Amino acid sequence: FAAFIAWRSHVSATTKPRTDGLVVDPSTSHSADLAKACLAVPGISETVLAQAGSRPGTGLIVLALGDSASAGEPVLLSHDDALPTRIALSTGEDVLRRQQAAYLAALYDNCLGAPRPEYSAIYLAVERALEALRSRGCNTGVGCALWVATDGEENAQLALKQRLDGLSTTQSGPITPLDNVGIDVHFCGLAEISVDSDKRSTSRGRRTVFRGHNADLIAQVWRSIFTVPGSVYFAPYCPQPAKPDDYMRLSAKSQDR
């Protein structure tokens, strides 16, 4: 009997519902094509669904970077409603696939409707996403994750921008550390930049001088401002959905509306 109780406790611990987060950067500096930039949303969501497996109650909060209309505050694209999983639906595979496809299509459509900010307030969006995950019980042992689809080129938080420009910590201003205790943070898309970006450039007369996009420096600086830097990861590209053409067709239909 004692062994049964221990087994039940183990199952309960490993199947505890969790909430993951996703921050998407729809700015023109990250990608000139919003439809392609938004592919990261269903791509990452498919990864979260696969990791959730049949665990009931797993949720996903999706935020997009804010613009001047929201004073840089991120825009909520999706609440942390339970993901469509096998146990959550208690239904067959065909119905489950249709439910998941509809869920992913709705997320993608919401991303297409997000504002295209004229600056990149990445730090604020990550801060708000971590706060939201913390309010939903994410802490040590829960196994929550936050995905950040961006090129990492912050230009709203001045001290962070200065460090990304190569200034030392003594030359730039202080930065409040981002609390990621119990939350793995995955940055992706550092190599996905728009060649038309002007946030990495300065104008000198009629000539534009680019300082270059240093993905290694960007990763180093971002990792240094988290309370648990060992739980912050970086990838040059974001996961893409299994059927990207399906979403591009949705984008075409959206533009026709």
mmCIF file of C-alpha atoms in Angstrom:
data_model
loop_
_atom_site.group_PDB
_atom_site.id
_atom_site.type_symbol
_atom_site.label_atom_id
_atom_site.label_comp_id
_atom_site.label_asym_id
_atom_site.label_seq_id
_atom_site.Cartn_x
_atom_site.Cartn_y
_atom_site.Cartn_z
ATOM 1 C CA PHE A 1 0.000 0.000 0.000
ATOM 2 C CA ALA A 2 2.858 2.382 0.852
ATOM 3 C CA ALA A 3 4.398 1.682 -2.544
ATOM 4 C CA PHE A 4 1.072 2.546 -4.228
ATOM 5 C CA ILE A 5 0.903 5.879 -2.368
ATOM 6 C CA ALA A 6 4.476 6.685 -3.440
ATOM 7 C CA TRP A 7 3.623 5.814 -7.057
ATOM 8 C CA ARG A 8 0.521 8.045 -6.979
ATOM 9 C CA SER A 9 2.579 10.909 -5.522
ATOM 10 C CA HIS A 10 5.146 10.518 -8.288
ATOM 11 C CA VAL A 11 2.463 10.531 -10.997
ATOM 12 C CA SER A 12 0.832 13.621 -9.498
ATOM 13 C CA ALA A 13 4.158 15.462 -9.403
ATOM 14 C CA THR A 14 5.088 14.608 -12.966
ATOM 15 C CA THR A 15 1.637 15.389 -14.399
ATOM 16 C CA LYS A 16 1.127 18.694 -12.580
ATOM 17 C CA PRO A 17 -0.433 21.281 -14.933
ATOM 18 C CA ARG A 18 1.856 24.098 -15.955
ATOM 19 C CA THR A 19 1.671 27.272 -17.993
ATOM 20 C CA ASP A 20 4.234 28.187 -20.629
ATOM 21 C CA GLY A 21 4.724 31.602 -22.191
ATOM 22 C CA LEU A 22 5.537 32.933 -25.640
ATOM 23 C CA VAL A 23 6.672 36.436 -26.594
ATOM 24 C CA VAL A 24 6.702 37.268 -30.307
ATOM 25 C CA ASP A 25 8.477 40.227 -31.909
ATOM 26 C CA PRO A 26 6.363 41.508 -34.839
ATOM 27 C CA SER A 27 8.489 44.633 -35.392
ATOM 28 C CA THR A 28 9.683 45.463 -38.892
ATOM 29 C CA SER A 29 13.276 45.335 -37.661
ATOM 30 C CA HIS A 30 12.883 41.653 -36.805
ATOM 31 C CA SER A 31 11.170 40.713 -40.057
ATOM 32 C CA ALA A 32 9.905 42.725 -42.999
ATOM 33 C CA ASP A 33 7.268 40.023 -43.590
ATOM 34 C CA LEU A 34 4.782 39.751 -40.718
ATOM 35 C CA ALA A 35 3.256 36.566 -42.127
ATOM 36 C CA LYS A 36 6.632 34.814 -41.954
ATOM 37 C CA ALA A 37 7.518 36.287 -38.552
ATOM 38 C CA CYS A 38 4.243 34.989 -37.129
ATOM 39 C CA LEU A 39 5.084 31.426 -38.210
ATOM 40 C CA ALA A 40 7.097 31.213 -34.993
ATOM 41 C CA VAL A 41 3.833 31.317 -33.038
ATOM 42 C CA PRO A 42 2.330 28.036 -34.338
ATOM 43 C CA GLY A 43 5.840 26.584 -34.660
ATOM 44 C CA ILE A 44 6.649 27.101 -30.988
ATOM 45 C CA SER A 45 3.081 26.224 -29.967
ATOM 46 C CA GLU A 46 3.411 22.872 -31.724
ATOM 47 C CA THR A 47 6.553 22.264 -29.656
ATOM 48 C CA VAL A 48 4.670 23.138 -26.459
ATOM 49 C CA LEU A 49 1.806 20.832 -27.464
ATOM 50 C CA ALA A 50 4.234 17.977 -28.114
ATOM 51 C CA GLN A 51 5.890 18.505 -24.736
ATOM 52 C CA ALA A 52 2.523 18.679 -22.992
ATOM 53 C CA GLY A 53 1.602 15.301 -24.448
ATOM 54 C CA SER A 54 -1.569 14.141 -22.753
ATOM 55 C CA ARG A 55 -1.020 16.217 -19.599
ATOM 56 C CA PRO A 56 -4.307 18.002 -18.835
ATOM 57 C CA GLY A 57 -4.448 21.643 -17.826
ATOM 58 C CA THR A 58 -1.280 22.824 -19.567
ATOM 59 C CA GLY A 59 -1.728 26.442 -20.668
ATOM 60 C CA LEU A 60 0.045 28.898 -22.944
ATOM 61 C CA ILE A 61 0.169 32.693 -22.629
ATOM 62 C CA VAL A 62 1.089 34.516 -25.849
ATOM 63 C CA LEU A 63 2.237 38.149 -25.906
ATOM 64 C CA ALA A 64 3.382 40.432 -28.726
ATOM 65 C CA LEU A 65 5.681 43.415 -28.292
ATOM 66 C CA GLY A 66 3.823 46.635 -27.614
ATOM 67 C CA ASP A 67 4.012 49.911 -29.529
ATOM 68 C CA SER A 68 3.611 53.596 -28.686
ATOM 69 C CA ALA A 69 -0.178 53.188 -28.432
ATOM 70 C CA SER A 70 0.319 50.886 -25.428
ATOM 71 C CA ALA A 71 3.361 52.760 -24.062
ATOM 72 C CA GLY A 72 5.466 49.734 -24.918
ATOM 73 C CA GLU A 73 3.334 47.359 -22.838
ATOM 74 C CA PRO A 74 2.985 43.994 -24.602
ATOM 75 C CA VAL A 75 -0.268 43.011 -26.283
ATOM 76 C CA LEU A 76 -2.014 39.855 -25.096
ATOM 77 C CA LEU A 77 -2.681 37.495 -28.006
ATOM 78 C CA SER A 78 -3.889 34.526 -25.974
ATOM 79 C CA HIS A 79 -4.822 33.788 -22.368
ATOM 80 C CA ASP A 80 -3.550 30.680 -20.630
ATOM 81 C CA ASP A 81 -6.512 28.523 -21.625
ATOM 82 C CA ALA A 82 -5.816 24.821 -21.423
ATOM 83 C CA LEU A 83 -4.149 23.439 -24.527
ATOM 84 C CA PRO A 84 -6.133 20.866 -26.519
ATOM 85 C CA THR A 85 -4.618 17.574 -25.348
ATOM 86 C CA ARG A 86 -5.894 14.027 -25.489
ATOM 87 C CA ILE A 87 -6.946 13.884 -21.850
ATOM 88 C CA ALA A 88 -8.314 17.429 -21.852
ATOM 89 C CA LEU A 89 -10.640 16.539 -24.699
ATOM 90 C CA SER A 90 -11.211 12.832 -23.924
ATOM 91 C CA THR A 91 -11.831 12.278 -27.594
ATOM 92 C CA GLY A 92 -10.470 10.548 -30.686
ATOM 93 C CA GLU A 93 -7.345 11.362 -32.677
ATOM 94 C CA ASP A 94 -9.188 12.972 -35.610
ATOM 95 C CA VAL A 95 -11.138 15.335 -33.391
ATOM 96 C CA LEU A 96 -7.997 16.111 -31.411
ATOM 97 C CA ARG A 97 -6.069 17.029 -34.575
ATOM 98 C CA ARG A 98 -8.886 19.321 -35.735
ATOM 99 C CA GLN A 99 -9.040 20.994 -32.313
ATOM 100 C CA GLN A 100 -5.288 21.547 -32.282
ATOM 101 C CA ALA A 101 -5.267 22.853 -35.869
ATOM 102 C CA ALA A 102 -8.045 25.342 -35.024
ATOM 103 C CA TYR A 103 -6.193 26.436 -31.885
ATOM 104 C CA LEU A 104 -2.925 27.021 -33.782
ATOM 105 C CA ALA A 105 -4.702 28.818 -36.648
ATOM 106 C CA ALA A 106 -6.393 31.174 -34.168
ATOM 107 C CA LEU A 107 -3.027 31.997 -32.556
ATOM 108 C CA TYR A 108 -1.503 32.702 -35.962
ATOM 109 C CA ASP A 109 -4.431 34.919 -36.957
ATOM 110 C CA ASN A 110 -4.090 36.855 -33.693
ATOM 111 C CA CYS A 111 -0.416 37.417 -34.444
ATOM 112 C CA LEU A 112 -1.265 38.763 -37.904
ATOM 113 C CA GLY A 113 -3.502 41.328 -36.213
ATOM 114 C CA ALA A 114 -0.842 42.456 -33.747
ATOM 115 C CA PRO A 115 0.538 46.002 -34.032
ATOM 116 C CA ARG A 116 3.887 46.447 -35.760
ATOM 117 C CA PRO A 117 5.816 48.509 -33.215
ATOM 118 C CA GLU A 118 8.210 51.208 -34.319
ATOM 119 C CA TYR A 119 10.606 50.160 -31.563
ATOM 120 C CA SER A 120 11.399 46.890 -29.799
ATOM 121 C CA ALA A 121 10.453 46.790 -26.113
ATOM 122 C CA ILE A 122 11.623 43.200 -25.685
ATOM 123 C CA TYR A 123 12.766 43.576 -22.075
ATOM 124 C CA LEU A 124 9.354 44.850 -20.931
ATOM 125 C CA ALA A 125 7.511 42.048 -22.738
ATOM 126 C CA VAL A 126 9.788 39.397 -21.194
ATOM 127 C CA GLU A 127 9.352 40.987 -17.772
ATOM 128 C CA ARG A 128 5.553 40.945 -18.100
ATOM 129 C CA ALA A 129 5.548 37.350 -19.377
ATOM 130 C CA LEU A 130 7.657 36.182 -16.417
ATOM 131 C CA GLU A 131 5.316 38.008 -14.032
ATOM 132 C CA ALA A 132 2.310 36.312 -15.656
ATOM 133 C CA LEU A 133 3.915 32.865 -15.395
ATOM 134 C CA ARG A 134 4.878 33.498 -11.773
ATOM 135 C CA SER A 135 1.267 34.466 -10.953
ATOM 136 C CA ARG A 136 0.162 31.108 -12.372
ATOM 137 C CA GLY A 137 2.362 29.093 -10.070
ATOM 138 C CA CYS A 138 5.565 28.785 -12.075
ATOM 139 C CA ASN A 139 8.422 28.174 -9.678
ATOM 140 C CA THR A 140 11.103 25.624 -8.911
ATOM 141 C CA GLY A 141 9.939 22.107 -9.725
ATOM 142 C CA VAL A 142 6.992 23.049 -11.943
ATOM 143 C CA GLY A 143 8.945 23.026 -15.218
ATOM 144 C CA CYS A 144 7.556 26.143 -16.901
ATOM 145 C CA ALA A 145 9.175 27.634 -19.985
ATOM 146 C CA LEU A 146 9.134 31.000 -21.734
ATOM 147 C CA TRP A 147 9.851 31.277 -25.453
ATOM 148 C CA VAL A 148 10.979 34.596 -26.918
ATOM 149 C CA ALA A 149 10.870 34.850 -30.727
ATOM 150 C CA THR A 150 13.040 37.872 -31.528
ATOM 151 C CA ASP A 151 16.376 39.030 -32.899
ATOM 152 C CA GLY A 152 17.178 40.317 -29.403
ATOM 153 C CA GLU A 153 17.829 43.884 -30.539
ATOM 154 C CA GLU A 154 16.319 45.850 -27.658
ATOM 155 C CA ASN A 155 16.078 49.585 -28.227
ATOM 156 C CA ALA A 156 13.517 50.748 -25.658
ATOM 157 C CA GLN A 157 15.347 49.887 -22.414
ATOM 158 C CA LEU A 158 18.264 52.330 -22.654
ATOM 159 C CA ALA A 159 20.809 50.593 -20.420
ATOM 160 C CA LEU A 160 20.217 47.263 -22.164
ATOM 161 C CA LYS A 161 20.511 48.893 -25.575
ATOM 162 C CA GLN A 162 23.812 50.453 -24.501
ATOM 163 C CA ARG A 163 25.191 47.056 -23.480
ATOM 164 C CA LEU A 164 24.037 45.559 -26.764
ATOM 165 C CA ASP A 165 25.906 48.403 -28.462
ATOM 166 C CA GLY A 166 29.074 47.209 -26.727
ATOM 167 C CA LEU A 167 29.264 49.462 -23.667
ATOM 168 C CA SER A 168 30.436 47.880 -20.417
ATOM 169 C CA THR A 169 28.250 47.464 -17.344
ATOM 170 C CA THR A 170 30.051 50.411 -15.739
ATOM 171 C CA GLN A 171 29.425 52.618 -18.782
ATOM 172 C CA SER A 172 25.727 51.766 -19.088
ATOM 173 C CA GLY A 173 23.014 52.321 -16.521
ATOM 174 C CA PRO A 174 21.711 49.667 -14.112
ATOM 175 C CA ILE A 175 19.265 46.989 -15.275
ATOM 176 C CA THR A 176 16.799 45.295 -12.940
ATOM 177 C CA PRO A 177 17.478 41.536 -13.226
ATOM 178 C CA LEU A 178 14.732 39.405 -14.740
ATOM 179 C CA ASP A 179 13.558 36.730 -12.293
ATOM 180 C CA ASN A 180 13.451 33.362 -14.052
ATOM 181 C CA VAL A 181 13.745 31.044 -11.046
ATOM 182 C CA GLY A 182 12.026 27.811 -12.066
ATOM 183 C CA ILE A 183 11.427 29.050 -15.624
ATOM 184 C CA ASP A 184 13.569 28.038 -18.604
ATOM 185 C CA VAL A 185 13.849 30.906 -21.091
ATOM 186 C CA HIS A 186 14.375 30.071 -24.771
ATOM 187 C CA PHE A 187 15.333 32.885 -27.136
ATOM 188 C CA CYS A 188 15.045 31.988 -30.799
ATOM 189 C CA GLY A 189 15.389 33.962 -34.011
ATOM 190 C CA LEU A 190 18.663 35.750 -33.310
ATOM 191 C CA ALA A 191 19.697 35.112 -36.918
ATOM 192 C CA GLU A 192 16.312 36.174 -38.299
ATOM 193 C CA ILE A 193 16.838 39.879 -38.917
ATOM 194 C CA SER A 194 15.479 42.346 -41.422
ATOM 195 C CA VAL A 195 18.082 43.903 -43.707
ATOM 196 C CA ASP A 196 15.970 47.071 -43.623
ATOM 197 C CA SER A 197 16.367 47.415 -39.862
ATOM 198 C CA ASP A 198 17.258 50.895 -38.698
ATOM 199 C CA LYS A 199 17.592 50.184 -34.976
ATOM 200 C CA ARG A 200 21.148 48.931 -35.476
ATOM 201 C CA SER A 201 22.169 51.918 -37.559
ATOM 202 C CA THR A 202 23.019 55.573 -37.306
ATOM 203 C CA SER A 203 22.688 58.192 -40.002
ATOM 204 C CA ARG A 204 25.733 60.206 -40.969
ATOM 205 C CA GLY A 205 24.678 62.772 -43.518
ATOM 206 C CA ARG A 206 23.119 60.789 -46.352
ATOM 207 C CA ARG A 207 24.995 57.612 -45.469
ATOM 208 C CA THR A 208 23.667 54.919 -43.117
ATOM 209 C CA VAL A 209 26.296 53.085 -41.070
ATOM 210 C CA PHE A 210 25.382 49.699 -39.599
ATOM 211 C CA ARG A 211 27.133 48.511 -36.477
ATOM 212 C CA GLY A 212 26.339 44.906 -37.346
ATOM 213 C CA HIS A 213 24.255 42.188 -35.715
ATOM 214 C CA ASN A 214 26.418 40.279 -33.229
ATOM 215 C CA ALA A 215 24.363 37.275 -32.120
ATOM 216 C CA ASP A 216 27.049 36.119 -29.672
ATOM 217 C CA LEU A 217 27.134 39.507 -27.922
ATOM 218 C CA ILE A 218 23.340 39.631 -27.858
ATOM 219 C CA ALA A 219 23.163 36.205 -26.191
ATOM 220 C CA GLN A 220 25.869 37.137 -23.696
ATOM 221 C CA VAL A 221 24.194 40.388 -22.682
ATOM 222 C CA TRP A 222 20.689 38.935 -22.390
ATOM 223 C CA ARG A 223 21.901 35.923 -20.382
ATOM 224 C CA SER A 224 23.669 38.235 -17.922
ATOM 225 C CA ILE A 225 20.483 40.072 -16.877
ATOM 226 C CA PHE A 226 18.568 36.975 -15.700
ATOM 227 C CA THR A 227 18.697 35.772 -12.108
ATOM 228 C CA VAL A 228 19.365 32.197 -13.316
ATOM 229 C CA PRO A 229 21.548 32.638 -16.433
ATOM 230 C CA GLY A 230 22.118 28.891 -16.710
ATOM 231 C CA SER A 231 18.438 28.459 -17.582
ATOM 232 C CA VAL A 232 18.541 30.871 -20.541
ATOM 233 C CA TYR A 233 19.084 29.371 -23.998
ATOM 234 C CA PHE A 234 19.549 30.774 -27.479
ATOM 235 C CA ALA A 235 18.885 29.462 -30.979
ATOM 236 C CA PRO A 236 19.489 31.209 -34.310
ATOM 237 C CA TYR A 237 16.104 30.183 -35.719
ATOM 238 C CA CYS A 238 12.679 29.562 -34.228
ATOM 239 C CA PRO A 239 10.783 26.290 -34.656
ATOM 240 C CA GLN A 240 8.582 26.333 -37.737
ATOM 241 C CA PRO A 241 5.178 24.673 -37.990
ATOM 242 C CA ALA A 242 4.933 21.268 -39.609
ATOM 243 C CA LYS A 243 2.836 22.725 -42.448
ATOM 244 C CA PRO A 244 3.918 26.359 -42.946
ATOM 245 C CA ASP A 245 2.105 26.668 -46.292
ATOM 246 C CA ASP A 246 -1.223 26.207 -44.502
ATOM 247 C CA TYR A 247 -0.544 29.326 -42.445
ATOM 248 C CA MET A 248 0.690 31.348 -45.406
ATOM 249 C CA ARG A 249 -2.649 30.605 -47.072
ATOM 250 C CA LEU A 250 -4.385 31.851 -43.925
ATOM 251 C CA SER A 251 -2.326 35.022 -44.195
ATOM 252 C CA ALA A 252 -3.420 35.520 -47.816
ATOM 253 C CA LYS A 253 -7.065 35.093 -46.823
ATOM 254 C CA SER A 254 -6.597 37.560 -43.970
ATOM 255 C CA GLN A 255 -5.238 40.177 -46.348
ATOM 256 C CA ASP A 256 -8.217 39.653 -48.658
ATOM 257 C CA ARG A 257 -10.707 40.378 -45.863
#
